[in-house]
Short mmCIF file of C-alpha atoms and ligand atoms in Angstrom, two decimals:
data_model
loop_
_atom_site.label_atom_id
_atom_site.label_comp_id
_atom_site.label_asym_id
_atom_site.label_seq_id
_atom_site.Cartn_x
_atom_site.Cartn_y
_atom_site.Cartn_z
CA UNK A 390 37.78 -91.21 17.69
CA UNK A 391 38.14 -88.33 15.29
CA UNK A 392 39.69 -89.13 11.91
CA UNK A 393 43.23 -87.77 11.52
CA UNK A 394 43.63 -84.34 10.04
CA UNK A 395 45.74 -85.86 7.31
CA UNK A 396 42.56 -87.52 5.94
CA UNK A 397 41.47 -84.08 4.75
CA UNK A 398 42.94 -81.81 2.09
CA UNK A 399 45.85 -79.70 3.37
CA UNK A 400 43.91 -76.43 3.12
CA UNK A 401 40.67 -77.85 4.61
CA UNK A 402 39.41 -75.36 7.23
CA UNK A 403 38.43 -76.56 10.69
CA UNK A 404 36.50 -74.12 12.82
CA UNK A 405 34.05 -73.56 15.64
CA UNK A 406 30.82 -71.58 15.31
CA UNK A 407 28.67 -69.33 17.49
CA UNK A 408 26.08 -66.61 16.97
CA UNK A 409 25.70 -63.20 18.58
CA UNK A 410 22.39 -63.50 20.42
CA UNK A 411 23.26 -66.93 21.78
CA UNK A 412 26.47 -65.88 23.52
CA UNK A 413 27.08 -62.12 23.71
CA UNK A 414 24.54 -60.82 26.20
CA UNK A 415 22.10 -58.56 24.40
CA UNK A 416 21.42 -56.18 27.26
CA UNK A 417 24.64 -54.15 27.15
CA UNK A 418 26.90 -52.11 24.92
CA UNK A 419 24.37 -49.66 23.56
CA UNK A 420 22.46 -52.33 21.62
CA UNK A 421 18.82 -51.92 20.74
CA UNK A 422 16.18 -54.53 21.45
CA UNK A 423 15.91 -57.35 18.97
CA UNK A 424 12.79 -59.38 18.30
CA UNK A 425 14.44 -62.20 20.23
CA UNK A 426 14.47 -60.00 23.33
CA UNK A 427 10.78 -59.25 22.94
CA UNK A 428 9.83 -62.81 21.94
CA UNK A 429 11.67 -64.13 25.00
CA UNK A 430 9.92 -61.55 27.20
CA UNK A 431 6.56 -63.06 26.24
CA UNK A 432 5.40 -65.87 28.57
CA UNK A 433 5.34 -69.35 27.09
CA UNK A 434 7.73 -68.77 24.20
CA UNK A 435 10.94 -70.08 25.81
CA UNK A 436 11.04 -73.48 27.53
CA UNK A 437 12.75 -72.22 30.69
CA UNK A 438 11.51 -68.62 30.52
CA UNK A 439 15.05 -67.37 29.89
CA UNK A 440 16.45 -64.84 27.44
CA UNK A 441 19.77 -63.78 25.91
CA UNK A 442 20.25 -60.62 27.94
CA UNK A 443 23.36 -62.10 29.64
CA UNK A 444 23.90 -65.46 27.86
CA UNK A 445 27.64 -66.32 28.03
CA UNK A 446 28.65 -62.69 28.61
CA UNK A 447 30.84 -63.02 25.55
CA UNK A 448 30.65 -59.24 25.14
CA UNK A 449 33.10 -59.02 28.04
CA UNK A 450 34.71 -62.45 27.94
CA UNK A 451 35.52 -62.63 24.23
CA UNK A 452 39.34 -62.68 24.67
CA UNK A 453 39.06 -65.85 26.77
CA UNK A 454 36.64 -67.36 24.23
CA UNK A 455 38.92 -66.63 21.28
CA UNK A 456 41.81 -68.13 23.26
CA UNK A 457 39.74 -71.33 23.50
CA UNK A 458 39.27 -71.38 19.72
CA UNK A 459 42.98 -70.84 19.13
CA UNK A 460 44.14 -73.28 21.81
CA UNK A 461 42.02 -76.06 20.31
CA UNK A 462 44.02 -75.51 17.13
CA UNK A 463 41.12 -74.34 14.96
CA UNK A 464 41.91 -72.43 11.78
CA UNK A 465 38.75 -70.33 11.75
CA UNK A 466 35.95 -68.91 13.85
CA UNK A 467 32.42 -68.48 12.52
CA UNK A 468 30.54 -65.70 14.33
CA UNK A 469 27.65 -63.36 13.63
CA UNK A 470 27.08 -59.66 14.15
CA UNK A 471 24.01 -58.55 16.08
CA UNK A 472 22.03 -56.19 13.87
CA UNK A 473 20.51 -54.53 16.97
CA UNK A 474 23.99 -53.93 18.39
CA UNK A 475 25.35 -52.42 15.17
CA UNK A 476 22.14 -50.50 14.39
CA UNK A 477 19.90 -50.31 17.49
CA UNK A 478 16.84 -49.16 15.51
CA UNK A 479 17.81 -51.22 12.47
CA UNK A 480 19.01 -48.18 10.54
CA UNK A 481 21.23 -45.83 12.57
CA UNK A 482 24.82 -46.86 13.22
CA UNK A 483 25.88 -47.39 16.84
CA UNK A 484 29.65 -46.74 16.87
CA UNK A 485 30.05 -48.61 20.15
CA UNK A 486 28.48 -51.71 18.60
CA UNK A 487 30.65 -51.57 15.50
CA UNK A 488 33.73 -51.01 17.69
CA UNK A 489 32.99 -54.28 19.47
CA UNK A 490 33.13 -56.29 16.24
CA UNK A 491 36.19 -54.39 15.13
CA UNK A 492 38.02 -55.47 18.30
CA UNK A 493 36.66 -59.00 17.99
CA UNK A 494 37.92 -59.38 14.42
CA UNK A 495 41.29 -57.93 15.43
CA UNK A 496 41.33 -60.49 18.24
CA UNK A 497 40.84 -63.29 15.73
CA UNK A 498 43.56 -62.02 13.43
CA UNK A 499 45.98 -61.64 16.37
CA UNK A 500 45.34 -65.28 17.26
CA UNK A 501 45.84 -66.51 13.71
CA UNK A 502 42.13 -67.32 13.26
CA UNK A 503 40.32 -66.72 9.98
CA UNK A 504 37.20 -64.62 10.64
CA UNK A 505 34.06 -66.12 9.01
CA UNK A 506 31.34 -63.50 9.46
CA UNK A 507 27.61 -64.18 9.22
CA UNK A 508 25.88 -60.82 8.79
CA UNK A 509 22.58 -61.97 10.28
CA UNK A 510 21.79 -64.87 12.59
CA UNK A 511 18.19 -64.07 13.60
CA UNK A 512 18.40 -61.12 16.02
CA UNK A 513 16.33 -58.67 13.95
CA UNK A 514 16.01 -55.19 15.53
CA UNK A 515 12.61 -54.90 17.25
CA UNK A 516 11.94 -51.61 15.44
CA UNK A 517 12.21 -53.37 12.07
CA UNK A 518 10.09 -56.24 13.35
CA UNK A 519 7.42 -53.69 14.25
CA UNK A 520 7.41 -52.57 10.60
CA UNK A 521 6.65 -56.11 9.51
CA UNK A 522 10.19 -57.48 9.57
CA UNK A 523 10.67 -60.12 6.88
CA UNK A 524 7.09 -59.63 5.66
CA UNK A 525 7.99 -56.13 4.51
CA UNK A 526 9.80 -55.82 1.19
CA UNK A 527 11.81 -52.86 2.54
CA UNK A 528 13.79 -55.33 4.66
CA UNK A 529 15.90 -56.09 1.58
CA UNK A 530 17.33 -52.57 1.39
CA UNK A 531 17.75 -52.33 5.18
CA UNK A 532 19.61 -55.64 5.21
CA UNK A 533 21.90 -54.61 2.34
CA UNK A 534 22.77 -51.46 4.32
CA UNK A 535 23.70 -53.60 7.32
CA UNK A 536 25.95 -55.85 5.23
CA UNK A 537 27.69 -52.91 3.57
CA UNK A 538 28.27 -51.21 6.95
CA UNK A 539 29.81 -54.42 8.31
CA UNK A 540 31.94 -54.83 5.21
CA UNK A 541 33.14 -51.22 5.28
CA UNK A 542 34.42 -51.62 8.82
CA UNK A 543 35.53 -55.26 8.94
CA UNK A 544 35.94 -56.38 5.35
CA UNK A 545 39.71 -55.80 5.15
CA UNK A 546 40.22 -58.63 7.69
CA UNK A 547 37.40 -61.07 6.90
CA UNK A 548 38.19 -64.43 5.33
CA UNK A 549 34.58 -65.02 4.38
CA UNK A 550 31.17 -63.35 4.59
CA UNK A 551 27.78 -65.05 4.71
CA UNK A 552 24.70 -62.94 4.29
CA UNK A 553 22.18 -64.98 6.28
CA UNK A 554 22.04 -68.00 8.54
CA UNK A 555 19.31 -70.53 7.77
CA UNK A 556 16.58 -68.65 5.89
CA UNK A 557 14.22 -71.63 6.49
CA UNK A 558 14.33 -70.82 10.20
CA UNK A 559 14.01 -67.07 9.60
CA UNK A 560 10.94 -67.57 7.40
CA UNK A 561 9.15 -70.89 7.90
CA UNK A 562 10.01 -71.88 11.46
CA UNK A 563 9.29 -68.35 12.66
CA UNK A 564 6.25 -67.31 10.58
CA UNK A 565 4.48 -70.60 9.81
CA UNK A 566 5.41 -72.99 12.62
CA UNK A 567 5.63 -70.16 15.16
CA UNK A 568 8.54 -71.66 17.10
CA UNK A 569 10.95 -68.75 16.73
CA UNK A 570 10.61 -64.96 16.82
CA UNK A 571 8.30 -63.40 15.75
CA UNK A 572 6.27 -66.51 16.61
CA UNK A 573 3.66 -66.21 13.86
CA UNK A 574 1.55 -69.03 12.44
CA UNK A 575 0.31 -67.49 9.24
CA UNK A 576 0.72 -68.83 5.70
CA UNK A 577 0.72 -65.39 4.10
CA UNK A 578 3.28 -63.93 6.50
CA UNK A 579 5.41 -67.04 6.04
CA UNK A 580 5.21 -66.98 2.24
CA UNK A 581 6.26 -63.35 2.10
CA UNK A 582 9.13 -64.02 4.48
CA UNK A 583 10.20 -67.03 2.33
CA UNK A 584 10.60 -64.66 -0.63
CA UNK A 585 11.86 -61.50 1.08
CA UNK A 586 14.62 -63.32 2.91
CA UNK A 587 16.01 -64.38 -0.47
CA UNK A 588 15.44 -60.94 -1.95
CA UNK A 589 17.39 -59.49 0.98
CA UNK A 590 20.23 -61.92 0.30
CA UNK A 591 20.39 -61.04 -3.41
CA UNK A 592 20.19 -57.31 -2.75
CA UNK A 593 22.96 -57.57 -0.17
CA UNK A 594 25.26 -59.63 -2.39
CA UNK A 595 24.87 -57.12 -5.19
CA UNK A 596 25.62 -54.23 -2.82
CA UNK A 597 28.61 -56.04 -1.30
CA UNK A 598 30.08 -56.82 -4.73
CA UNK A 599 29.76 -53.14 -5.61
CA UNK A 600 31.91 -52.42 -2.52
CA UNK A 601 34.50 -54.94 -3.69
CA UNK A 602 33.66 -57.59 -1.08
CA UNK A 603 35.05 -61.05 -1.81
CA UNK A 604 34.28 -64.63 -0.79
CA UNK A 605 30.54 -64.22 -0.35
CA UNK A 606 28.12 -66.98 0.51
CA UNK A 607 25.02 -67.93 2.44
CA UNK A 608 24.36 -70.60 5.05
CA UNK A 609 21.39 -72.95 4.50
CA UNK A 610 20.16 -75.76 6.73
CA UNK A 611 19.26 -79.17 5.37
CA UNK A 612 17.35 -81.91 7.11
CA UNK A 613 16.64 -85.34 5.65
CA UNK A 614 12.89 -85.84 5.14
CA UNK A 615 12.01 -89.54 4.91
CA UNK A 616 8.55 -91.09 4.61
CA UNK A 617 7.53 -92.76 7.89
CA UNK A 618 6.15 -95.77 5.99
CA UNK A 619 5.83 -97.07 2.48
CA UNK A 620 2.43 -95.56 1.63
CA UNK A 621 2.11 -93.10 -1.28
CA UNK A 622 0.65 -90.59 1.21
CA UNK A 623 3.74 -90.68 3.44
CA UNK A 624 6.03 -90.49 0.41
CA UNK A 625 4.16 -87.43 -0.82
CA UNK A 626 4.35 -85.77 2.62
CA UNK A 627 8.12 -86.30 2.71
CA UNK A 628 8.41 -84.80 -0.80
CA UNK A 629 6.47 -81.68 0.15
CA UNK A 630 8.54 -81.29 3.33
CA UNK A 631 11.73 -81.71 1.29
CA UNK A 632 10.59 -79.07 -1.20
CA UNK A 633 9.84 -76.48 1.49
CA UNK A 634 12.91 -77.17 3.59
CA UNK A 635 15.64 -78.51 1.32
CA UNK A 636 14.84 -77.12 -2.12
CA UNK A 637 13.11 -73.73 -1.82
CA UNK A 638 16.21 -71.71 -1.05
CA UNK A 639 18.95 -73.53 -2.95
CA UNK A 640 16.88 -73.73 -6.14
CA UNK A 641 16.12 -70.01 -6.07
CA UNK A 642 19.75 -69.15 -5.29
CA UNK A 643 21.01 -71.28 -8.19
CA UNK A 644 18.49 -69.80 -10.64
CA UNK A 645 16.41 -72.99 -10.74
CA UNK A 646 13.14 -71.40 -9.61
CA UNK A 647 10.97 -72.32 -6.63
CA UNK A 648 9.98 -76.02 -6.37
CA UNK A 649 6.49 -76.80 -7.60
CA UNK A 650 5.55 -78.95 -4.59
CA UNK A 651 6.11 -75.94 -2.30
CA UNK A 652 4.64 -73.33 -4.67
CA UNK A 653 1.34 -75.19 -4.46
CA UNK A 654 0.69 -73.79 -0.99
CA UNK A 655 3.05 -70.81 -0.87
CA UNK A 656 2.51 -69.44 -4.38
CA UNK A 657 -0.91 -67.84 -3.78
CA UNK A 658 0.56 -65.81 -0.92
CA UNK A 659 3.75 -64.56 -2.53
CA UNK A 660 4.02 -60.82 -3.15
CA UNK A 661 2.77 -59.73 -6.59
CA UNK A 662 5.51 -59.69 -9.21
CA UNK A 663 7.77 -62.07 -7.30
CA UNK A 664 8.93 -63.64 -10.56
CA UNK A 665 10.71 -60.40 -11.41
CA UNK A 666 12.95 -60.78 -8.36
CA UNK A 667 14.28 -64.22 -9.23
CA UNK A 668 17.23 -62.97 -11.29
CA UNK A 669 18.38 -60.68 -8.47
CA UNK A 670 18.08 -63.54 -5.97
CA UNK A 671 20.32 -65.79 -8.08
CA UNK A 672 23.51 -63.71 -7.64
CA UNK A 673 26.73 -65.63 -8.32
CA UNK A 674 28.18 -66.92 -5.05
CA UNK A 675 31.67 -67.97 -3.99
CA UNK A 676 30.60 -70.75 -1.65
CA UNK A 677 27.60 -72.34 0.05
CA UNK A 678 27.38 -73.12 3.78
CA UNK A 679 25.63 -76.34 4.74
CA UNK A 680 24.21 -76.85 8.24
CA UNK A 681 23.22 -80.44 8.97
CA UNK A 682 21.96 -82.02 12.17
CA UNK A 683 19.33 -84.72 11.65
CA UNK A 684 16.62 -86.44 9.66
CA UNK A 685 12.89 -86.63 10.40
CA UNK A 686 10.11 -88.95 9.36
CA UNK A 687 6.85 -87.70 7.85
CA UNK A 688 3.31 -88.93 7.32
CA UNK A 689 0.33 -87.33 5.65
CA UNK A 690 -1.79 -85.05 7.82
CA UNK A 691 -5.47 -84.53 7.06
CA UNK A 692 -6.78 -81.00 6.67
CA UNK A 693 -4.86 -78.09 5.31
CA UNK A 694 -1.76 -77.78 3.13
CA UNK A 695 1.06 -78.82 3.49
CA UNK A 696 -0.61 -82.03 4.85
CA UNK A 697 2.59 -82.96 6.64
CA UNK A 698 2.94 -84.48 10.12
CA UNK A 699 6.07 -85.68 11.85
CA UNK A 700 6.38 -89.24 13.14
CA UNK A 701 8.86 -90.53 15.73
CA UNK A 702 12.02 -92.13 14.35
CA UNK A 703 13.87 -95.21 15.62
CA UNK A 704 17.49 -93.98 15.62
CA UNK A 705 19.53 -92.94 18.69
CA UNK A 706 18.81 -89.32 19.63
CA UNK A 707 20.61 -86.28 21.00
CA UNK A 708 19.46 -84.18 23.97
CA UNK A 709 17.26 -82.29 21.48
CA UNK A 710 15.50 -85.55 20.57
CA UNK A 711 17.08 -85.28 17.12
CA UNK A 712 17.94 -88.57 15.40
CA UNK A 713 21.65 -89.13 14.78
CA UNK A 714 22.25 -90.05 11.13
CA UNK A 715 25.73 -89.10 9.86
CA UNK A 716 25.22 -90.54 6.36
CA UNK A 717 22.64 -87.80 5.78
CA UNK A 718 25.53 -85.34 5.63
CA UNK A 719 27.26 -87.29 2.84
CA UNK A 720 23.92 -87.51 1.04
CA UNK A 721 23.27 -83.77 1.17
CA UNK A 722 26.79 -82.79 0.12
CA UNK A 723 26.68 -85.12 -2.90
CA UNK A 724 23.08 -84.24 -3.75
CA UNK A 725 23.80 -80.51 -3.61
CA UNK A 726 26.78 -80.82 -5.94
CA UNK A 727 24.85 -83.08 -8.31
CA UNK A 728 21.50 -81.27 -8.44
CA UNK A 729 22.22 -77.65 -7.59
CA UNK A 730 25.66 -76.25 -6.88
CA UNK A 731 27.93 -78.07 -9.36
CA UNK A 732 31.53 -77.00 -8.72
CA UNK A 733 30.67 -74.34 -6.10
CA UNK A 734 32.80 -74.87 -2.96
CA UNK A 735 30.80 -76.14 0.03
CA UNK A 736 31.52 -75.65 3.72
CA UNK A 737 29.85 -77.54 6.53
CA UNK A 738 29.11 -74.40 8.53
CA UNK A 739 27.30 -76.19 11.38
CA UNK A 740 27.11 -79.70 12.74
CA UNK A 741 27.00 -80.78 16.34
CA UNK A 742 25.00 -82.37 19.11
CA UNK A 743 23.37 -81.33 22.36
CA UNK A 744 24.24 -83.55 25.31
CA UNK A 745 23.22 -83.25 28.97
CA UNK A 746 26.04 -82.37 31.34
CA UNK A 747 26.78 -85.23 33.74
CA UNK A 748 28.46 -85.11 37.15
CA UNK A 749 31.72 -84.61 35.28
CA UNK A 750 30.85 -81.77 32.92
CA UNK A 751 33.81 -82.57 30.68
CA UNK A 752 32.72 -86.17 29.95
CA UNK A 753 31.21 -86.09 26.46
CA UNK A 754 32.49 -89.24 24.76
CA UNK A 755 29.19 -89.48 22.84
CA UNK A 756 29.92 -86.09 21.30
CA UNK A 757 33.39 -87.19 20.24
CA UNK A 758 31.78 -90.18 18.55
CA UNK A 759 29.18 -87.92 16.89
CA UNK A 760 31.82 -85.56 15.53
CA UNK A 761 34.01 -88.41 14.33
CA UNK A 762 31.11 -90.03 12.49
CA UNK A 763 30.15 -86.75 10.81
CA UNK A 764 33.73 -85.97 9.84
CA UNK A 765 33.90 -89.41 8.24
CA UNK A 766 30.67 -88.53 6.41
CA UNK A 767 32.39 -85.40 5.03
CA UNK A 768 35.37 -87.49 4.01
CA UNK A 769 33.02 -89.83 2.12
CA UNK A 770 31.68 -86.84 0.16
CA UNK A 771 35.23 -85.66 -0.58
CA UNK A 772 36.06 -89.15 -1.82
CA UNK A 773 33.14 -88.84 -4.24
CA UNK A 774 34.64 -85.67 -5.64
CA UNK A 775 32.55 -83.05 -3.82
CA UNK A 776 34.52 -79.85 -3.21
CA UNK A 777 34.05 -79.51 0.56
CA UNK A 778 36.38 -76.86 1.93
CA UNK A 779 35.75 -76.88 5.69
CA UNK A 780 33.89 -78.07 8.77
CA UNK A 781 32.68 -75.89 11.64
CA UNK A 782 31.50 -77.49 14.86
CA UNK A 783 28.35 -76.03 16.46
CA UNK A 784 29.11 -74.74 19.00
CA UNK A 785 32.27 -73.50 20.68
CA UNK A 786 30.35 -72.89 23.93
CA UNK A 787 27.21 -74.14 25.61
CA UNK A 788 24.81 -71.28 24.92
CA UNK A 789 21.27 -69.96 24.58
CA UNK A 790 19.48 -72.47 22.38
CA UNK A 791 16.66 -70.15 21.32
CA UNK A 792 13.18 -71.36 22.34
CA UNK A 793 14.79 -74.21 24.30
CA UNK A 794 16.62 -71.76 26.57
CA UNK A 795 19.77 -72.85 28.38
CA UNK A 796 18.87 -76.56 28.74
CA UNK A 797 20.49 -78.04 25.62
CA UNK A 798 24.27 -78.06 25.75
CA UNK A 799 25.96 -78.04 22.33
CA UNK A 800 29.38 -76.77 23.40
CA UNK A 801 32.88 -78.14 23.09
CA UNK A 802 33.32 -76.00 26.19
CA UNK A 803 31.01 -76.21 29.21
CA UNK A 804 29.64 -72.93 30.55
CA UNK A 805 28.55 -72.54 34.16
CA UNK A 806 25.96 -69.80 33.74
CA UNK A 807 26.18 -68.67 37.40
CA UNK A 808 29.93 -68.11 37.48
CA UNK A 809 30.49 -67.88 33.68
CA UNK A 810 33.32 -70.37 34.11
CA UNK A 811 34.39 -72.08 30.88
CA UNK A 812 35.58 -75.70 31.09
CA UNK A 813 36.76 -77.51 27.95
CA UNK A 814 35.12 -80.90 27.46
CA UNK A 815 36.68 -84.12 26.12
CA UNK A 816 35.48 -83.13 22.64
CA UNK A 817 37.49 -79.90 22.79
CA UNK A 818 40.56 -81.93 23.77
CA UNK A 819 39.82 -84.44 20.99
CA UNK A 820 39.80 -81.63 18.42
CA UNK A 821 43.01 -80.26 19.89
CA UNK A 822 44.78 -83.60 19.57
CA UNK A 823 43.43 -84.14 16.05
CA UNK A 824 44.28 -80.65 14.82
CA UNK A 825 47.76 -80.91 16.26
CA UNK A 826 48.24 -83.97 14.08
CA UNK A 827 48.03 -86.58 16.83
CA UNK A 828 45.53 -89.27 17.84
CA UNK A 829 42.19 -88.02 19.12
C1 FCB B 2199 20.95 -74.12 14.05
C2 FCB B 2199 21.21 -72.67 14.37
C3 FCB B 2199 22.09 -72.46 15.59
C4 FCB B 2199 21.77 -73.46 16.67
C5 FCB B 2199 21.83 -74.85 16.12
C6 FCB B 2199 21.62 -75.94 17.15
O1 FCB B 2199 19.73 -74.25 13.41
O2 FCB B 2199 21.81 -72.02 13.29
O3 FCB B 2199 21.92 -71.14 16.02
O4 FCB B 2199 20.54 -73.17 17.22
O5 FCB B 2199 20.86 -75.00 15.12
#
């Protein structure tokens, strides 16, 4: 059961989220290659050897997809623009690419949906990746140019603009853990990316403000890091993990400086003079986006910093193997307000679960339960006085789940990738009933 809409403030925004590379089909429309195209073209990087060249063919099917958002009764749609579509070489404007987003945003407005744009959700142009990507300080100016170009064309109709989606994934997951493009495992590359991604954000916010852009934010991901046992070693490992994942970005953004427990390993590899960038990084924001999925358990690992190893957890899991722990969402929302963001409005910009499709592809009662439990977790934070303004389900459609390929299904709507047929699941119907004011 989903809680009734009336449990939330009258202007609370309900939405569905997607990202460009995961749904559009990267191989058409005059787009350049992104580093996800080239990463996916390298054997061994993607579980099922697939890529996003076709994905959900949203590039052609977007009217039907926006109809699905509207018909569920959502207020808003969170989407991202593909940098390589808008600027194939990362610098030069592709009018055809910009025209696509112009039509898409018009399509949202026509359907009464508030457009929530994310300027970058991971599909970095391959030409910029070849210049070092997030390791190269120049990325900050390139990224600000992208944001300004998007604002100049779309800004008059946007309800909200996020600079980046999940800088932890852009920097750490992709340059230290090697799971995402560009697939590096290098502490120096990762440390530079950890700083430049924030520098890019600050530079872009400053440039956007100069253009008169309003309602600016950034989307961060948070994941509960618990010690696997009661030893001081495990507790320390969980603290280091928490510092790298849950504190690095929000502290810098709020002018609180990088956390010491993370600086221990990252500090020696930061670009010289990084301290001078901290004021630019801490630009005033209008809201913060919070993505929350799971918690993980940690133990100490021998050897090199950060001395952190993951241990299996006991809770029920999603198709991703991620533990389901709704109270973690309440904890993060209250912790953020208390320790970092104060009165800044928060949005849950992503939350959702992957679930295998059964014989009946619409049967996803477990997802309805998951969503209901997480919405109740948001309500608990609201009851404690946290200013949460909205909730976006990840994702509208089953789509390309990055290095996991097309296996995990996160959608409210099932996608048959052979025929591209969309079929709303029970969870989509549950949202529709709830948002219409009835029982879900
Ligand atoms: C988030 C990403 C999104 C999707 C979900 C499952 O980390 O922002 O693109 O992969 O996880």
